[in-house]
Every structure is written in C-alpha cells, then in structure tokens.
Short mmCIF file of C-alpha atoms and ligand atoms in Angstrom, two decimals:
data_model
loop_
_atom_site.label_atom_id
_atom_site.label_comp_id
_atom_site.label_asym_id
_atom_site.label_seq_id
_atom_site.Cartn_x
_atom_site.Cartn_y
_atom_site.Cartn_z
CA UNK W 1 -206.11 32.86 73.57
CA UNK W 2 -207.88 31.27 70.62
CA UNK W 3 -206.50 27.69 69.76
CA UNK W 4 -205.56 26.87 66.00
CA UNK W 5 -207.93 24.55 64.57
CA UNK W 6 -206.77 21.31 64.18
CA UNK W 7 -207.99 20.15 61.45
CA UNK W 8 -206.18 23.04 59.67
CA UNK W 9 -202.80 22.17 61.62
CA UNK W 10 -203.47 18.59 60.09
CA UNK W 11 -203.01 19.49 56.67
CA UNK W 12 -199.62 19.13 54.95
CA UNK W 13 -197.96 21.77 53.85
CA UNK W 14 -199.02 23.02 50.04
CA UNK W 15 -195.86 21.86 49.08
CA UNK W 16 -195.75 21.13 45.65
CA UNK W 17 -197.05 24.25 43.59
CA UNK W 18 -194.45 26.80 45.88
CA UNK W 19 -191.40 24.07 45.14
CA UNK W 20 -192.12 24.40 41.79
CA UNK W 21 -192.39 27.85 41.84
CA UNK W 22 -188.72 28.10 44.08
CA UNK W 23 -187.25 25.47 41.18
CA UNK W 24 -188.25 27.85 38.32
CA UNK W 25 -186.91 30.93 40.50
CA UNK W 26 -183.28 29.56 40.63
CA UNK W 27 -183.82 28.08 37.36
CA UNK W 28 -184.27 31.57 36.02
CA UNK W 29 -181.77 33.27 38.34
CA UNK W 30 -179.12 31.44 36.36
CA UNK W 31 -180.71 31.97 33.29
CA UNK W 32 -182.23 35.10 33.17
CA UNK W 33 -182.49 35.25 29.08
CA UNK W 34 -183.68 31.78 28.70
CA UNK W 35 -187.55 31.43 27.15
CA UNK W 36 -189.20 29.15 29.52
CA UNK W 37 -192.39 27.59 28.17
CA UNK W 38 -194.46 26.47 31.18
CA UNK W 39 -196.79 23.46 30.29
CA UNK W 40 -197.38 23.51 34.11
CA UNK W 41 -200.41 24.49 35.71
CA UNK W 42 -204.00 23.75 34.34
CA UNK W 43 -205.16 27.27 33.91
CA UNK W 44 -206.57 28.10 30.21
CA UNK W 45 -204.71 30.58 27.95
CA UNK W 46 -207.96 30.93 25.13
CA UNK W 47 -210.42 33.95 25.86
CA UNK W 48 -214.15 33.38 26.94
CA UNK W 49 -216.18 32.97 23.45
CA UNK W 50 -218.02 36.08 22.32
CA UNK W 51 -221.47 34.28 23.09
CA UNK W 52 -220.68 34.21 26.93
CA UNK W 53 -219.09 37.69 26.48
CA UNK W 54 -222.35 39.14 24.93
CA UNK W 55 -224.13 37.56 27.97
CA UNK W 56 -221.60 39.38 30.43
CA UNK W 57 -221.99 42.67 28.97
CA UNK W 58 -225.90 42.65 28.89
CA UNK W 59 -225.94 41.21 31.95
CA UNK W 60 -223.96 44.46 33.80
CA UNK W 61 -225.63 46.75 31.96
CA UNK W 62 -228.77 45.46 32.98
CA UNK W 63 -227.20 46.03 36.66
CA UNK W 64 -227.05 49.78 35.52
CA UNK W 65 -230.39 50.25 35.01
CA UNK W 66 -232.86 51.06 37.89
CA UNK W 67 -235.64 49.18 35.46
CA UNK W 68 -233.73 46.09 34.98
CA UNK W 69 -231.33 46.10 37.87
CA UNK W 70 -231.90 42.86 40.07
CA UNK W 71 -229.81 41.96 43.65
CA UNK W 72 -229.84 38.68 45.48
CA UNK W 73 -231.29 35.68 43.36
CA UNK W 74 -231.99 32.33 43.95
CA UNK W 75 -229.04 30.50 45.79
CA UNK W 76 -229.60 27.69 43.52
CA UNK W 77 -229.00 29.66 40.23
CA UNK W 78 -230.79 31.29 37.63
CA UNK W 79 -233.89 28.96 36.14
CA UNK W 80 -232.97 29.57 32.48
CA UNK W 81 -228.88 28.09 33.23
CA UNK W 82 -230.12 25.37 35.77
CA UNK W 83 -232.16 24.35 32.45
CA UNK W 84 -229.84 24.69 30.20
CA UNK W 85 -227.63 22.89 32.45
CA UNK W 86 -229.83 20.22 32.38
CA UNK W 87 -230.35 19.99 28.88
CA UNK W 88 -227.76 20.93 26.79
CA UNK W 89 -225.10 19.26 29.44
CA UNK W 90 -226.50 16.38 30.88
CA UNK W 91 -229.42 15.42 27.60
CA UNK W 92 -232.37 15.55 30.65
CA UNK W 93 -230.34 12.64 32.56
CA UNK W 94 -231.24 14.92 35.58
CA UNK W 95 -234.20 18.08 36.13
CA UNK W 96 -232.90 21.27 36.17
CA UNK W 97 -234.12 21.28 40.22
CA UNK W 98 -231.29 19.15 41.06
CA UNK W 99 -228.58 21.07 39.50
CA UNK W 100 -227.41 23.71 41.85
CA UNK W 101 -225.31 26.78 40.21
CA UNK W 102 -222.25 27.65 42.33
CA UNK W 103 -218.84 29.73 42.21
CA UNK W 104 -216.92 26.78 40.97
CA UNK W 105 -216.15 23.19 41.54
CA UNK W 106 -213.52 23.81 43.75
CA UNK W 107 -215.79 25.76 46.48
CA UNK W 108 -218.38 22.97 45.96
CA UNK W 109 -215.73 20.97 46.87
CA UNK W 110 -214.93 22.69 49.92
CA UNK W 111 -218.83 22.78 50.85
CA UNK W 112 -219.50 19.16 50.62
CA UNK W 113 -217.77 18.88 53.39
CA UNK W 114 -220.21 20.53 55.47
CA UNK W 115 -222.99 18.28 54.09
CA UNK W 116 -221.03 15.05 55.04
CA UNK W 117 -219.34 16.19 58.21
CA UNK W 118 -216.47 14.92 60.19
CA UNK W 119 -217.63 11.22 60.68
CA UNK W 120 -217.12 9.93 56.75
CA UNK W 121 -214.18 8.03 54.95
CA UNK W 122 -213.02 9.10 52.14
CA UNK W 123 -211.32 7.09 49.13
CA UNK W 124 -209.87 8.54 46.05
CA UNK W 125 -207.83 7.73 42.41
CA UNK W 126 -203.75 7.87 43.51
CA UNK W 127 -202.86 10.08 41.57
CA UNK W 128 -205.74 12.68 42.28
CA UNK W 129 -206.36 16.68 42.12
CA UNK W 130 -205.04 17.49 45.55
CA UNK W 131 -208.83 19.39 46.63
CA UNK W 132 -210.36 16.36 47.26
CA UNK W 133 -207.83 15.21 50.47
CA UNK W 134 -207.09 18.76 51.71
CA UNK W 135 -210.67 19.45 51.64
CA UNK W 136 -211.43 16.40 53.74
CA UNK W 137 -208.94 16.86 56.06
CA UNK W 138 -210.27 20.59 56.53
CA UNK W 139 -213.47 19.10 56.95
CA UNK W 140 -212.17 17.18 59.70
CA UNK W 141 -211.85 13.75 58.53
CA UNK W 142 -209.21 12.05 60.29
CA UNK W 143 -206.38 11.33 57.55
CA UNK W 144 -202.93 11.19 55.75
CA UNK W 145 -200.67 11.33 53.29
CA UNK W 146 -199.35 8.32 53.25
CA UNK W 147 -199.96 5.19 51.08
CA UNK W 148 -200.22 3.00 54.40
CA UNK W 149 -203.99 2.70 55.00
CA UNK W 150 -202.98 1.54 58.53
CA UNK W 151 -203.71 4.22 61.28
CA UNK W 152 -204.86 6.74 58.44
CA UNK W 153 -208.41 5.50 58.97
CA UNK W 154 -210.41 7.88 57.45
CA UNK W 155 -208.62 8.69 53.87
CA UNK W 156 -208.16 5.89 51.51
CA UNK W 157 -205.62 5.74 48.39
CA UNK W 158 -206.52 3.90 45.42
CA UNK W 159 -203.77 3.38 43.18
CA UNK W 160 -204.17 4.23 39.30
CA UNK W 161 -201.38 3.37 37.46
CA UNK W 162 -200.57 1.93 33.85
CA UNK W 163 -200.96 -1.49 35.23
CA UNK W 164 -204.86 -1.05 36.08
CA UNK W 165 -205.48 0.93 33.28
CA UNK W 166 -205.72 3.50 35.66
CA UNK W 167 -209.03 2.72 37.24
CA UNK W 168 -208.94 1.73 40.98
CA UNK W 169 -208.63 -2.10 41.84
CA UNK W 170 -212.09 -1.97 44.30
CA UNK W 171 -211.78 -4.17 46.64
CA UNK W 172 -213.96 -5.12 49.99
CA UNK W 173 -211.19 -3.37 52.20
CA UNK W 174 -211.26 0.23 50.02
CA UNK W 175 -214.32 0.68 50.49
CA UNK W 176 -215.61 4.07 52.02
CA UNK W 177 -218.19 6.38 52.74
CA UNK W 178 -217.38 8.79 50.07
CA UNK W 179 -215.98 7.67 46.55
CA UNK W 180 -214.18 10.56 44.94
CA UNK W 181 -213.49 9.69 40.98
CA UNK W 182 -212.61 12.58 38.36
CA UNK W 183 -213.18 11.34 34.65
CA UNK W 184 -211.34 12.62 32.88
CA UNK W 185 -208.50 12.63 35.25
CA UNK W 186 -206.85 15.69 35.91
CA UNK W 187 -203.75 14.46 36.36
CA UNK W 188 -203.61 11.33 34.45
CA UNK W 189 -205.75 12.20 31.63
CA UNK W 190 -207.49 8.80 31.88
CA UNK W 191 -210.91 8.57 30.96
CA UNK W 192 -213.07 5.72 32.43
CA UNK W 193 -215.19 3.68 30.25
CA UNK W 194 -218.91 2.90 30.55
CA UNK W 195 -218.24 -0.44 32.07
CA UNK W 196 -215.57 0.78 34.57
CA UNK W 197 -218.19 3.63 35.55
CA UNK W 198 -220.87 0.19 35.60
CA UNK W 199 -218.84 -1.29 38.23
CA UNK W 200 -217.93 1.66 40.16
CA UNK W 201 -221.76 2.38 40.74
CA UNK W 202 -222.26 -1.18 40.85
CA UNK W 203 -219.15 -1.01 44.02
CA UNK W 204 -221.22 2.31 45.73
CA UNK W 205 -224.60 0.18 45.53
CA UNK W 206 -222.82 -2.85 47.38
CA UNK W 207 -220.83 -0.83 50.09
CA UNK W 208 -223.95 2.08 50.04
CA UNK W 209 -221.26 4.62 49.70
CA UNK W 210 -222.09 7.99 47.76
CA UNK W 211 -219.50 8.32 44.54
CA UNK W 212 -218.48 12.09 44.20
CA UNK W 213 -218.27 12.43 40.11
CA UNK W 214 -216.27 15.31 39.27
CA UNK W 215 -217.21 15.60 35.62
CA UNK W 216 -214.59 18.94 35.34
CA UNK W 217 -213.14 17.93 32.16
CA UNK W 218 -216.00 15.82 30.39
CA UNK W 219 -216.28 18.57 27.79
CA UNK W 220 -212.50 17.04 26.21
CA UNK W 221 -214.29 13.80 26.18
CA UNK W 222 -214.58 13.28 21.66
CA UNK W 223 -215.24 9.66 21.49
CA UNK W 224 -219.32 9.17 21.37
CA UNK W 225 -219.21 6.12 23.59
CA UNK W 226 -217.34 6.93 26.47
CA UNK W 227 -219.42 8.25 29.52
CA UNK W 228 -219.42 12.21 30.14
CA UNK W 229 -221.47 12.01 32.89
CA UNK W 230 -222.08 9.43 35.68
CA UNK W 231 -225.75 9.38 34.97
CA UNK W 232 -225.18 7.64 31.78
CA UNK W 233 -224.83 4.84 34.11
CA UNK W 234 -228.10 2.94 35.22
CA UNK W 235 -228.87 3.15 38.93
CA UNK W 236 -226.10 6.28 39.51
CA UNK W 237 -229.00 8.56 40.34
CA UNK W 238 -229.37 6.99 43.72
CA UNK W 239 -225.59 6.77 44.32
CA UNK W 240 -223.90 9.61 43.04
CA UNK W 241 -223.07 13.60 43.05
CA UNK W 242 -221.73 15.30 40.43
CA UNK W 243 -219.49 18.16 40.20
CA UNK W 244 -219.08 20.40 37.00
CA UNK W 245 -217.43 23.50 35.97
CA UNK W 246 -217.46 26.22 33.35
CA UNK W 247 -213.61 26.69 33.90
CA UNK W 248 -212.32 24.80 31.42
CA UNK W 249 -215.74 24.41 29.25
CA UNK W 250 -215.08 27.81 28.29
CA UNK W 251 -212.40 29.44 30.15
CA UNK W 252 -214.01 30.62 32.93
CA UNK W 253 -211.07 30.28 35.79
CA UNK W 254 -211.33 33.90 36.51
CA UNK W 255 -215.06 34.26 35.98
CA UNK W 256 -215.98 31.51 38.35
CA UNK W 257 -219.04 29.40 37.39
CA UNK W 258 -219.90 25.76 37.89
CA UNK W 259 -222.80 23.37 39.35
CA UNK W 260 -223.46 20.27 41.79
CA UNK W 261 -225.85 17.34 40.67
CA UNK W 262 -227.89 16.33 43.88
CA UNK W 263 -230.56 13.63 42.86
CA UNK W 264 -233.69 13.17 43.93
CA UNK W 265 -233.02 9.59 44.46
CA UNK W 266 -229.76 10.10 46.53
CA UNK W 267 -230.77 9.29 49.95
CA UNK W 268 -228.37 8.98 53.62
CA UNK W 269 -228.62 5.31 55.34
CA UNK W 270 -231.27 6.88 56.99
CA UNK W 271 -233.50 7.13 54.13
CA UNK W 272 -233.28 11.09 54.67
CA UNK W 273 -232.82 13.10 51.27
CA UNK W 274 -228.98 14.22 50.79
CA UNK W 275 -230.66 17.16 48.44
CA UNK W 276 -232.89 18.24 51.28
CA UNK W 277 -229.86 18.74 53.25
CA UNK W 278 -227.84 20.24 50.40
CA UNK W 279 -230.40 23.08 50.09
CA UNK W 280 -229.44 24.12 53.82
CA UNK W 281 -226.56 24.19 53.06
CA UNK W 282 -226.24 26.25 49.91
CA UNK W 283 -228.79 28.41 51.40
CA UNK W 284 -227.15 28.63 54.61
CA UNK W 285 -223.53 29.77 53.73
CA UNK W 286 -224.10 30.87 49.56
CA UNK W 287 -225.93 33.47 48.31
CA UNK W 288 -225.59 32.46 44.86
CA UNK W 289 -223.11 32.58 41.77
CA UNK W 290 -222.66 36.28 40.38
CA UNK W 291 -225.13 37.06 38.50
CA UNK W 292 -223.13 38.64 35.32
CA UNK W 293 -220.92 35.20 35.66
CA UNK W 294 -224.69 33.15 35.29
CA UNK W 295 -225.79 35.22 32.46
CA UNK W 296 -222.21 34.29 30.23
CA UNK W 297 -223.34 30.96 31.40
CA UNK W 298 -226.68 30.67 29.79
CA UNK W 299 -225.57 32.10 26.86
CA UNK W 300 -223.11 29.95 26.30
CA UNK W 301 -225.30 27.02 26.25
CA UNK W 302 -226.77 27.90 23.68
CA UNK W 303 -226.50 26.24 20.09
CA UNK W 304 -224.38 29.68 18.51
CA UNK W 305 -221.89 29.27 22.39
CA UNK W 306 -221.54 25.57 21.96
CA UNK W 307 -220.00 25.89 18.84
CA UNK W 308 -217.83 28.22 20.15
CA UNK W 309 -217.05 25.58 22.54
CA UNK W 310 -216.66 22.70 20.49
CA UNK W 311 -213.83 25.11 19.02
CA UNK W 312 -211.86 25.89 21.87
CA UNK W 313 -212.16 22.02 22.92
CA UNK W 314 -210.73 21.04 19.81
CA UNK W 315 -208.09 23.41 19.57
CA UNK W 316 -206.78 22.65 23.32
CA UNK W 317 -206.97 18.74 22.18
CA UNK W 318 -204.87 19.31 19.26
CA UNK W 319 -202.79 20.78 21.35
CA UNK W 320 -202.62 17.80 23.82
CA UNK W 321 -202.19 15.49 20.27
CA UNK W 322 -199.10 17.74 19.14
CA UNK W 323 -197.37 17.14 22.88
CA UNK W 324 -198.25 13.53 23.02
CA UNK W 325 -196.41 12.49 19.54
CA UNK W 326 -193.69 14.45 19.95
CA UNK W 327 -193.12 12.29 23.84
CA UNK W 328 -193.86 9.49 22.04
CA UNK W 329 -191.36 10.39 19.31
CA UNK W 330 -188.72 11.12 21.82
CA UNK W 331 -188.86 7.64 23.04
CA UNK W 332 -190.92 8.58 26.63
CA UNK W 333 -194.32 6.70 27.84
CA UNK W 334 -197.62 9.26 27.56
CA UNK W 335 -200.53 8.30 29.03
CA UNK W 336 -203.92 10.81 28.74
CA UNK W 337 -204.13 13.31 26.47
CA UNK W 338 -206.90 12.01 24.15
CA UNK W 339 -210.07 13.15 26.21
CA UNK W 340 -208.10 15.44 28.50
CA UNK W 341 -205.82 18.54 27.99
CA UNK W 342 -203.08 16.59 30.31
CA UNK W 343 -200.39 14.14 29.29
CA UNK W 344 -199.44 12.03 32.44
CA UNK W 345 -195.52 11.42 30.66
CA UNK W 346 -192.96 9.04 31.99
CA UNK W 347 -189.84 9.67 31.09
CA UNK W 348 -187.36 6.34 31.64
CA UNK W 349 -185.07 6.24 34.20
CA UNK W 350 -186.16 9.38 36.19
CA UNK W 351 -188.15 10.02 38.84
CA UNK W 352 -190.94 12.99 39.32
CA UNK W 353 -188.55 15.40 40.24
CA UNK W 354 -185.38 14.20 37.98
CA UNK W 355 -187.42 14.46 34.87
CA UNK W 356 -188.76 17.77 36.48
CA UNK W 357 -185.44 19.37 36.63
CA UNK W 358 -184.58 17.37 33.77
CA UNK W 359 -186.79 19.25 31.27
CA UNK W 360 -186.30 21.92 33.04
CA UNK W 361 -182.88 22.54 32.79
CA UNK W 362 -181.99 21.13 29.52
CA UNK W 363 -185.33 21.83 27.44
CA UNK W 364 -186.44 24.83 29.50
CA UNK W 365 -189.50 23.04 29.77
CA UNK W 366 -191.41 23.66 33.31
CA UNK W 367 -194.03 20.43 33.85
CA UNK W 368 -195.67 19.83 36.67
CA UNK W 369 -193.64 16.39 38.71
CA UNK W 370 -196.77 13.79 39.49
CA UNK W 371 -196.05 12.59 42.61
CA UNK W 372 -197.64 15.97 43.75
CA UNK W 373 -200.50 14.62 43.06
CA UNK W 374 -200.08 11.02 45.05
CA UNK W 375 -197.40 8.33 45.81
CA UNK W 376 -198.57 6.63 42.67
CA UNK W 377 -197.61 9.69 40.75
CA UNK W 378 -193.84 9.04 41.28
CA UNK W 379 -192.00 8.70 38.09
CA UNK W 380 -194.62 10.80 36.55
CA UNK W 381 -194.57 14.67 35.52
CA UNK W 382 -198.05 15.92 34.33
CA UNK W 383 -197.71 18.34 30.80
CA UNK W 384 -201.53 20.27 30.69
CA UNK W 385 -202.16 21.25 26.69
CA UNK W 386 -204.15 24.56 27.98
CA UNK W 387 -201.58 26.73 26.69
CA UNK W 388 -201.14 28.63 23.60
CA UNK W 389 -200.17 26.94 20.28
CA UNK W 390 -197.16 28.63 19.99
CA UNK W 391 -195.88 27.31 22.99
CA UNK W 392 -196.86 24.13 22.33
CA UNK W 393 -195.15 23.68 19.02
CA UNK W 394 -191.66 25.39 20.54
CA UNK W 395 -192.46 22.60 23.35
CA UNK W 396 -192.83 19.99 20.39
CA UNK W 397 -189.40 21.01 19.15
CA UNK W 398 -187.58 20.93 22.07
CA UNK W 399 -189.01 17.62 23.45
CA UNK W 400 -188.08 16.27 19.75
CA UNK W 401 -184.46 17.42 20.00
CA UNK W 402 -183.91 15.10 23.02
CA UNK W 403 -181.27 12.43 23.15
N1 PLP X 501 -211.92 19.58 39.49
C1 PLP X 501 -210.78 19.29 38.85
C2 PLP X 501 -210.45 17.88 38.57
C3 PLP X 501 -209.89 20.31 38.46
O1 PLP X 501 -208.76 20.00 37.84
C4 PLP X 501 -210.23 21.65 38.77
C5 PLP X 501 -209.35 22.75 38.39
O2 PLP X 501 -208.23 22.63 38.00
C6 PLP X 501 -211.41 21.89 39.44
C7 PLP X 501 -212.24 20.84 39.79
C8 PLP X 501 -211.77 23.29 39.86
O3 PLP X 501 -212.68 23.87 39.03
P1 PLP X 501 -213.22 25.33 39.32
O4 PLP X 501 -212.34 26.29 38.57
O5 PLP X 501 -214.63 25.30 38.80
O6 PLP X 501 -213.19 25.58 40.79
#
C-alpha cells in the first residue's frame, strides 16, 4: 500500500471557492430567471490585444514550417521577452539573466517551494491570495489556519486591516524565513507605498529573511510615485524575489505566461547563490513556457502592445472607480480599488458571509466573502472590477438601489 502524503492530508479543505459555488447553486435553484452578475472571481473578461495575438499566430505558423519550426528552448525563456521583460517592465532595475519566463505565477509559486524546502517559516498579509499558505503547506512546511501563532510554528499571519493601513505591523516575533507580500493586494486592493516597501526590505535585511514580491497586479498601479516593483527599493536586490504575470497585464489566464526575478545579489545564509539553485530547479522539473504563449509575450511589450495595455488597464480601473462610488454612495466602507481591479467592501453590520448572501439574495449580486482569504478578512466580501462594463454598471444600479 502507498501512504497519502502528509503534507497533502495537511491542507484544509478548498473550501471557499466550492461554498460559493453550492450558495449560487441554491441561489439559482430558487430563482432560475434571475440575472446574476458575478463580480466574484478574478478572472479577466477583455480579449488578449491584437499585438500579442499577431505574435500568437506567427508564432504557430512558424511551428508549421519545417524551415522555421523550433522544439525545446531555453528553460529560462526566450532572450528577446527575458529583455523585454527587463526593460520595458522593470526600466533595467534587473538584467534580463535574472528574469526567468515561466507558465504563470501561480506554478512559480508552487516551485519555490522546492527551492526553499521543508525547513522555512513562512509569514504573509491576513488577508492574502490563498497560493501562498496551501503552497507552503504542500511544500511541507509545518502550519495552520489559524490566527494563533502558538503551535502553528512554521506559518505566520500578519494582520492587514483598515487600522494599519493595511500593511503588516512587523514586529521582532513575525519575523520569518520567507516574507510573502502582494502589492497590489489581491484581495484588499491595497497598494504599499515606497516607504512601507523601505521598511519591509529594511525588516528582511534585519531578520535576513528573503521577501517573496508578487508584483501580479503592478500593471493597475496609475499613480507615478508608488512602487511597481520591489527593486525600486534600495538594497531589495539582495533580499527579494519577485513574481510577475501576464494574466492580468493582458489577459492571459488561459494563455499562461509569467516570470520570477532571482538576483544576482540574493544569496542563502550560507553565502551560496539562491539563483544558482533556482536554475536547477527550473531546469530540473520545467522545460520552458510554450513557445506560441512567449512569442504574444514579446510582442506585447512592445511600444504599439503597451498601448494596448495601458487601454485595457484603464478600462478595468474605471470599472473598479464605477463599483467603488456607487458602495460608497450606498453608505458601505470600500477599501482598494484605485491601483487594483478589487474593492475589499464592508458592508455595516454583516459579516463575510451575511453580506455574501446578503447581496446575493436581494441584489443578485455574487461577491466573493473575505474571510476566505484570512481571519482578518471577516466582515469583508472582495468585488474584482475584471468584468465587463455592462455588468458593472447593472452592478452600480443595484448596489445604488440599496436601503
Ligand atoms: N498572484 C496573485 C496575487 C493572483 O491574484 C494571481 C491570480 O489570481 C496569481 C498570482 C496567479 O497568476 P497566474 O495566472 O500567472 O498564475
């Protein structure tokens, strides 16, 4: 017989997403003509711009041709996108050597894992995208879900709520190997400033712990002088990773494309290079992003794809700007939502799941409740602006028609 593994036993179950799912199920059991308008999950609802499109479509007919066809490439990515990367993303904050292509942030996710092994503690933002935990826990370190650090040793909370601005209080005793911090926060749609992101590298340098930046929404960032990237920060080269994505740059969910950030600088305690070690890795168990997905990619950082961008950005912030005054109208708190396609709403009186049902049942509203994402979530419900205008201004109405 074959035993289960146990770190995979130790995982909770994925509760939230199939609740939800079983809520909206009965919901429209009961009400099978009603027009639900899901402002739920964080997929995008915008198609890829033509630039990456063009890339995609000379890229597989390239793959037709026996004088152009190419198999395996480099595990680290195409050169060209790795520059571009580079350049157009990051303004040369980092070489185009350290960025490694991969399938997503999400598998990255999974993969660091392997670099760090089972030995590490973890701490993250509470509220947080639920990857970072589950993949630790499937990497084997030792943790929880509950808010009581005691006898969880290896997984530390850090509350974000209104009354920290939503940046982590960092004190001696939450300090960990790893320091997982999204900017902007998916859920809370709080964006750190440059001297929050100061003393989080300045915490990591202290406590030599490696921050793990995931930069997945720094494309919704508009205002000049907040940080996009941790390397805006002096000194993050030799403390941080960071994570990036073309998912909701440019509506890649289905496509998969993103990259990992592994300085030079970034060392272990024993002065060994974490990038060295990355390379084994990647080598080891990927074989590289598709190459079709790369060449939509490079083309889209280009000056005629960023454009193309800059106008899906601004028309999924809009969005988030038409949600956020019509909660704010209807008397409810709404947090996020300026640099981030999520609103992180509180609605008074209700918990996650009584405002869940809430909107739900009287608005026909489906929302995602925030204590999914961590106990400092309760009393939260998470609205993503990544669907389609239309929706959004029905939403508006209803939300406005509240008592
Ligand atoms: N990081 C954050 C914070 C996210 O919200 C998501 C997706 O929702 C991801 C990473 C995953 O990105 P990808 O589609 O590249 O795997």
């Amino acid at each position: 017989m074959v035993h289960r593994n146990p770190d995979i036993a130790k995982l909770a179950g994925s509760y939230l997403f199939p609740e939800i799912h079983r809520r909206k199920l009965a919901f429209l059991q009961a009400n099978p003509t009603a027009k639900l308008i899901s402002l739920g999950i964080g997929d995008t609802s915008l198609p890829i711009p033509p630039a990456s499109i063009q890339g995609f479509v000379e890229a597989s007919q390239q793959l037709g041709d026996a004088a152009t066809y190419t198999g395996y490439g480099a595990e680290k990515g195409h050169a060209i996108l790795r520059e571009r990367i580079a350049h157009k993303l990051f303004n040369g904050l980092v070489n185009a050597d350290e960025v490694y292509v991969s399938d997503g942030a999400k598998c990255d996710l999974g993969r660091l894992q392997i670099l760090f092994g089972r030995g590490v503690t973890i701490a993250l933002q509470d509220p947080a995208y639920p990857v970072y935990v589950d993949s630790a826990v499937l990497g084997g370190i030792t943790g929880g879900y509950s808010r009581t650090i005691a006898g969880y040793e290896g997984i530390r909370y850090l509350p974000c709520t209104p009354n920290n601005g939503f940046f982590p209080t960092l004190t001696d005793s939450s300090k960990a190997d790893l320091l997982y911090f999204c900017s902007p926060n998916n859920p809370t749609g709080a964006v750190a400033t440059r001297e929050q992101l100061k003393s989080l590298v300045a915490y990591a340098k202290k406590h030599r712990s490696i921050i793990v930046f995931d930069s997945a929404y720094a494309p919704y960032i508009q205002d000049k002088t907040l940080p996009r990237s941790i390397y805006e920060i002096e000194g993050a080269r030799e403390v941080a990773i960071e994570i990036g994505s073309f998912s909701k740059l440019a509506g890649f969910t289905g496509v998969r494309l993103g990259w990992t950030v592994i300085p030079q600088e970034l060392t272990f305690d024993d002065g060994s290079s974490v990038k060295t070690d990355w390379d084994r890795v990647t080598t080891t168990i990927f074989n590289g992003a598709s190459n079709i997905a790369q060449a939509g990619g490079a083309a889209l950082l280009t000056d005629e794809g960023l454009a193309q961008v800059a106008e899906m950005i601004n028309y999924y912030n809009s969005n988030a700007r038409i949600l956020k005054e019509a909660v704010l109208k209807a008397g409810w708190e709404a947090f996020g939502g300026d640099h981030a396609p999520y609103l992180w709403v509180r609605i008074p009186q209700m918990t996650s799941w009584q405002a869940f049902e809430w909107l739900l049942n009287d608005k026909h509203l489906l929302t995602t409740p925030g204590v999914g994402f961590g106990p400092s979530g309760e009393g939260f419900i998470r609205m993503s602006a990544l669907g389609k205008r239309s929706d959004v201004l029905e939403a508006e109405f209803r939300i406005q028609n509240s008592e």
